[in-house]
Short mmCIF file of C-alpha atoms in Angstrom, two decimals:
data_model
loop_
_atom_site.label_atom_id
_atom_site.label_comp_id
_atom_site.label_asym_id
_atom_site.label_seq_id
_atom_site.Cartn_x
_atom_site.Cartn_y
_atom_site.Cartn_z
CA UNK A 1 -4.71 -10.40 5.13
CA UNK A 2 -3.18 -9.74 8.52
CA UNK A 3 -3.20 -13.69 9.58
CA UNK A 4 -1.06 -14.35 5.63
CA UNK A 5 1.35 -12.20 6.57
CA UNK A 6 1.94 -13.60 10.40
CA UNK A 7 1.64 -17.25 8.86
CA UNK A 8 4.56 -15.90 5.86
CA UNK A 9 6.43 -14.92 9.15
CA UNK A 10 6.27 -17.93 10.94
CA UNK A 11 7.03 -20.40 7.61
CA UNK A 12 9.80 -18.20 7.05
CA UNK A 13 11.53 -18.76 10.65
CA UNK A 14 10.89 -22.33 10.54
CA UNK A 15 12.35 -22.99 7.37
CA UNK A 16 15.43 -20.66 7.98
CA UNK A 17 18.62 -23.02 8.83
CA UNK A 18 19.85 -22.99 12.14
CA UNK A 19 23.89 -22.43 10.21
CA UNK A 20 23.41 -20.31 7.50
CA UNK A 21 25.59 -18.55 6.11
CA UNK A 22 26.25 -14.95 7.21
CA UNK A 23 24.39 -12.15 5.23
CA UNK A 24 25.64 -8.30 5.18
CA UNK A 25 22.51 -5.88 5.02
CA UNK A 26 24.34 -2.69 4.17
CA UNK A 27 24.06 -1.48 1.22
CA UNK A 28 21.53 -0.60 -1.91
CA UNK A 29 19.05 -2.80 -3.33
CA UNK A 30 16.41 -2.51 -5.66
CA UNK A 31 13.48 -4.84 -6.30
CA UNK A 32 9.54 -5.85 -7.48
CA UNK A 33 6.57 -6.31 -6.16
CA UNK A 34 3.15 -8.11 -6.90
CA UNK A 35 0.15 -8.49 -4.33
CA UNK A 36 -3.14 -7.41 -3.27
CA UNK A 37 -4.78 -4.60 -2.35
CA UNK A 38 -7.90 -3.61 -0.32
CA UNK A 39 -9.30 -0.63 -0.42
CA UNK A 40 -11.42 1.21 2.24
CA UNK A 41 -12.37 4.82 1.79
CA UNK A 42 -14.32 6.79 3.75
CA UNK A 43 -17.47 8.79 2.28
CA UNK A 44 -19.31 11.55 3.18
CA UNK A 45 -22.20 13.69 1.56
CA UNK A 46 -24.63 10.55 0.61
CA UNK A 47 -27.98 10.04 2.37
CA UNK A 48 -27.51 5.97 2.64
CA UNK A 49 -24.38 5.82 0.81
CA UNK A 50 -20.93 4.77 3.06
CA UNK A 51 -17.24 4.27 2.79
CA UNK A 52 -18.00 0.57 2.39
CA UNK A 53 -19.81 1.10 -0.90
CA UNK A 54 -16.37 1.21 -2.41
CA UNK A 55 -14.54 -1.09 -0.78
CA UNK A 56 -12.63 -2.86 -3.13
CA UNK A 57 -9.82 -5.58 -3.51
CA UNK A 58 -7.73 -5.07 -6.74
CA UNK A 59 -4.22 -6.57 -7.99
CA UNK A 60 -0.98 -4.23 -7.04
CA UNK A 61 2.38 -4.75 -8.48
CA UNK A 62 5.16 -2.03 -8.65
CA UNK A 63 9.21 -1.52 -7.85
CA UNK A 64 11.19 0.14 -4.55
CA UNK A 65 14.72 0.66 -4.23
CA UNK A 66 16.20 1.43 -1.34
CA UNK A 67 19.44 1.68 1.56
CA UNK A 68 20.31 -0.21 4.40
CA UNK A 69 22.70 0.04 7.19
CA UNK A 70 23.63 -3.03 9.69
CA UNK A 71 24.70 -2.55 13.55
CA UNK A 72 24.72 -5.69 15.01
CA UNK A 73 21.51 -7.40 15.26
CA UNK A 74 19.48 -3.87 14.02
CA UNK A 75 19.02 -3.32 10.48
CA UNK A 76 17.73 0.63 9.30
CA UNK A 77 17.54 2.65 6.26
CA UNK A 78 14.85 4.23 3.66
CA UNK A 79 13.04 2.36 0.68
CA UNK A 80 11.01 4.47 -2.15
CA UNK A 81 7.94 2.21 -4.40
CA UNK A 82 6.39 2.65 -7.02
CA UNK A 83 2.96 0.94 -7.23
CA UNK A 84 0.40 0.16 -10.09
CA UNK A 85 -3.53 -0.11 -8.30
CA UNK A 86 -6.19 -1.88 -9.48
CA UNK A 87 -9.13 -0.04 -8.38
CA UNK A 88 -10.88 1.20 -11.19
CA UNK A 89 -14.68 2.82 -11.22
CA UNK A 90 -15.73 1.67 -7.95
CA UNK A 91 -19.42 2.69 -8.40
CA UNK A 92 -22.25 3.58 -5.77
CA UNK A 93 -26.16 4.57 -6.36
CA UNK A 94 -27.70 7.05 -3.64
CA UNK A 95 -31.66 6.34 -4.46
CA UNK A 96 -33.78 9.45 -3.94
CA UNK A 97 -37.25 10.64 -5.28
CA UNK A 98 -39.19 8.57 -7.50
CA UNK A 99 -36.50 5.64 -8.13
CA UNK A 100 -33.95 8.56 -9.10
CA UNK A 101 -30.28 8.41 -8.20
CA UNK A 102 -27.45 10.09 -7.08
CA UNK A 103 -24.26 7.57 -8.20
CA UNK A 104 -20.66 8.87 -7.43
CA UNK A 105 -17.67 6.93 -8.90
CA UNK A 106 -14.05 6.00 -7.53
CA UNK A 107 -10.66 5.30 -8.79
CA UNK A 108 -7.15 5.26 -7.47
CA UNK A 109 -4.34 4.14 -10.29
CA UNK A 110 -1.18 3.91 -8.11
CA UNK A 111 0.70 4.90 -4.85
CA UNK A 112 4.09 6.37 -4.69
CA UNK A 113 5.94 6.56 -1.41
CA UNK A 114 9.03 6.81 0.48
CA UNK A 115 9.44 5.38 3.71
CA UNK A 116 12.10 4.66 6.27
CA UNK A 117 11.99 1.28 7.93
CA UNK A 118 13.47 -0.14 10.65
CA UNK A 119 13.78 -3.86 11.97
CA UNK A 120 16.12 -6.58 13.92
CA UNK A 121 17.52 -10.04 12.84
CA UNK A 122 15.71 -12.83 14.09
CA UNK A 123 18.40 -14.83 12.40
CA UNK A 124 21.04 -13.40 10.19
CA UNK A 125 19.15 -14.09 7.28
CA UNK A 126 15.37 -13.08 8.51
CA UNK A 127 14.78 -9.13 9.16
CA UNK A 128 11.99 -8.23 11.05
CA UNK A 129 10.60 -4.68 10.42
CA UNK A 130 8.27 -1.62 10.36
CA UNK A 131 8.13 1.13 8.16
CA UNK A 132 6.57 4.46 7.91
CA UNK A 133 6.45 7.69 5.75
CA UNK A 134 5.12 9.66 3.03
CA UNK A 135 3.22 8.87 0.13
CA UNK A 136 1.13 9.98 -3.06
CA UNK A 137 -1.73 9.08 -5.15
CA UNK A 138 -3.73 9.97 -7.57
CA UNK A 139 -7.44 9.99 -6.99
CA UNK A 140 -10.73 10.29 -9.54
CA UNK A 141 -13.96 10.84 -8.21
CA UNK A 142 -17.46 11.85 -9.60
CA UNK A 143 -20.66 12.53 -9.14
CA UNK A 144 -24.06 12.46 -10.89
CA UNK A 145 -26.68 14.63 -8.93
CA UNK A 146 -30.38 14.46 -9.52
CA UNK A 147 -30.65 17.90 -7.98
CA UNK A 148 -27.08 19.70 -8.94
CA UNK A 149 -26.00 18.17 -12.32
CA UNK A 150 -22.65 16.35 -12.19
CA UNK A 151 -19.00 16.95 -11.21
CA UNK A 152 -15.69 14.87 -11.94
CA UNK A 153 -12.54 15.56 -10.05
CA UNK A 154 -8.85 14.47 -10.64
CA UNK A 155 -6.63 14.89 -7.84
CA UNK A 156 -2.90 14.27 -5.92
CA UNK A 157 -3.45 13.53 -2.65
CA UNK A 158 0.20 13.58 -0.76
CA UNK A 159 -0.46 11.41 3.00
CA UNK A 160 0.89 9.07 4.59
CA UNK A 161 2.10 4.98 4.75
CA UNK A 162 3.18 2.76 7.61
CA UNK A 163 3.48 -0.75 7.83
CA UNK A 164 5.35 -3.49 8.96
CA UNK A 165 7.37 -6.93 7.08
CA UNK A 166 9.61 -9.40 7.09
CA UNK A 167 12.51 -10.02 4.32
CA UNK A 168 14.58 -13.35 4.06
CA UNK A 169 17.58 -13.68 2.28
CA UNK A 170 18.16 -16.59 0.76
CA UNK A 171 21.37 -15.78 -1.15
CA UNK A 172 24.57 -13.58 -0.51
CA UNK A 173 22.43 -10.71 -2.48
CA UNK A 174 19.12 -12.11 -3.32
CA UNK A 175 16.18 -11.64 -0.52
CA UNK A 176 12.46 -12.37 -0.53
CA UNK A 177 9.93 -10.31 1.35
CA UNK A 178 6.88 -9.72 2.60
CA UNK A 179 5.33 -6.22 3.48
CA UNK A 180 1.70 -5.10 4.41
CA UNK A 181 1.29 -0.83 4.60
CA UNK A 182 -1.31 1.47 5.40
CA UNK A 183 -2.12 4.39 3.01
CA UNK A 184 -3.84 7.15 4.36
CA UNK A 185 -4.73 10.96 2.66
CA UNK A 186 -6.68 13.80 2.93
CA UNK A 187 -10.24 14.42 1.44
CA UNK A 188 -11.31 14.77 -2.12
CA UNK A 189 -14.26 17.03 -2.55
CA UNK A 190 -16.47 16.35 -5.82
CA UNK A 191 -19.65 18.75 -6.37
CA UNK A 192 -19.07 20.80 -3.34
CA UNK A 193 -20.46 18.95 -0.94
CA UNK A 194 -19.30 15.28 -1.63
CA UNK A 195 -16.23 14.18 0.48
CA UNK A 196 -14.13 11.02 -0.42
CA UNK A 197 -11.21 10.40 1.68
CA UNK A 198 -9.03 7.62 -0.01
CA UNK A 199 -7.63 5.03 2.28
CA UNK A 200 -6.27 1.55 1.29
CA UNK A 201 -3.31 -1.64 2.51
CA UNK A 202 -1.55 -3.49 0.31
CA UNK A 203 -0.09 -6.76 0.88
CA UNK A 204 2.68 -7.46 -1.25
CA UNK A 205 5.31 -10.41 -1.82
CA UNK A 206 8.56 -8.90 -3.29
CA UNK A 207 12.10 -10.31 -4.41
CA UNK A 208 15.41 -7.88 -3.68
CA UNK A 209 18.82 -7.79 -5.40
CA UNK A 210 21.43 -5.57 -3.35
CA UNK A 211 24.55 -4.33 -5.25
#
C-alpha cells in the first residue's frame, strides 16, 4: 500500500507540466473519496488467538471538506471526513477442551475525523503533505465463551489519525488526491477479560472542488 502511494507520487510529478498555469490554494473545498482499507487490531485475552486473526482488507469510500491557506511555496489548513468501512464480522475460533471453542467477532462501520494538514508545492499545481488529528469510530465486538457464556459490546472509540498525501490540481478549482492515514484508539473490553484495540490505514484516491 505504501509503495502505490510513492509510485501515485512520482506519476503525478512526472506528468505535471513544467508551465502550468498558476493555482491559488486558499480557500474551502469539499470532496469524495473511494479506496481501501486494511485493518490490523490488536487482541488480547485468547490462548492462541492474535491481532492478526482479524486482519482484514475492506472497501472505504466517504466525503471531507476542508480550508486552506497559501504562503508562498507552504500550503496549511484543517480537513474533516467522513468514511464508510467495510469490515464486517471479522471472525476468530480460540479451540479449547474437547474440540470446544471460544470465537470472538469484529466490526468497525466507519471513521470520522478531523485533521489539520500541512504540506509544500513541489510545483504550483502538486501539494505535498502530512496530516494528523482526531478521530472516531464505532466498534462491535463479541464473544462466545465455553466457560463464561457470551458478551456483545457496541462502542465509540474517540483516537487518533495521521497520515501523509499528495493532491494535484488539474484545473483552476478541481484537484485529485491521494492520502494514506493511520487510525489508532483505545481498547474495547468484551466479557471482562477480552481486550480488542481497533487499529486500521486507509488508502484513498479522492477528487476536490474549492469554492
Amino acid at each position: 500500500m505504501i509503495k502505490a502511494f510513492y509510485a501515485s507520487v512520482a506519476l503525478v510529478a512526472l506528468a505535471a507540466p513544467a508551465s502550468a498555469e498558476s493555482v491559488n490554494w486558499t480557500g474551502y473545498y469539499a470532496g469524495a473519496e473511494i479506496g481501501a482499507g486494511f485493518s490490523h487490531p490488536g487482541f488480547d485475552g485468547g490462548n492462541v488467538v492474535g491481532g492478526s486473526d482479524f486482519n482484514d482488507t475492506a472497501f472505504v469510500g466517504g466525503v471531507f471538506v476542508g480550508h486552506d491557506w497559501q504562503s508562498g511555496q507552504f500550503v496549511y489548513g484543517g480537513v474533516a471526513s467522513f468514511d464508510v468501512l467495510g469490515f464486517h464480522e471479522k471472525t476468530a475460533e480460540d479451540p479449547i477442551f474437547g474440540g470446544k471453542t471460544n470465537s470472538y467477532t469484529y466490526d468497525a462501520d466507519w471513521v470520522a475525523s478531523a485533521r489539520a494538514r500541512a504540506g509544500f508545492l513541489a510545483t504550483d499545481q502538486l501539494l505535498l503533505y502530512g496530516t494528523a488529528g482526531v478521530a472516531v469510530t464505532r466498534v462491535k465486538t463479541s464473544a462466545d465463551l465455553f466457560f463464561g457464556g457470551s458478551d456483545t459490546v457496541n462502542k465509540t472509540r474517540v483516537g487518533g489519525a495521521f497520515g501523509a498525501g499528495f493532491e494535484y490540481a488539474f484545473a483552476p478549482k478541481w484537484s485529485f488526491k491521494t492520502e494514506y492515514v493511520e487510525y489508532l484508539f483505545d481498547k474495547v473490553e468484551v466479557a471482562n477479560s477480552i481486550d480488542l484495540k481497533p487499529r486500521f490505514g486507509t488508502l484513498n484516491f479522492g477528487i476536490s472542488y474549492r469554492f
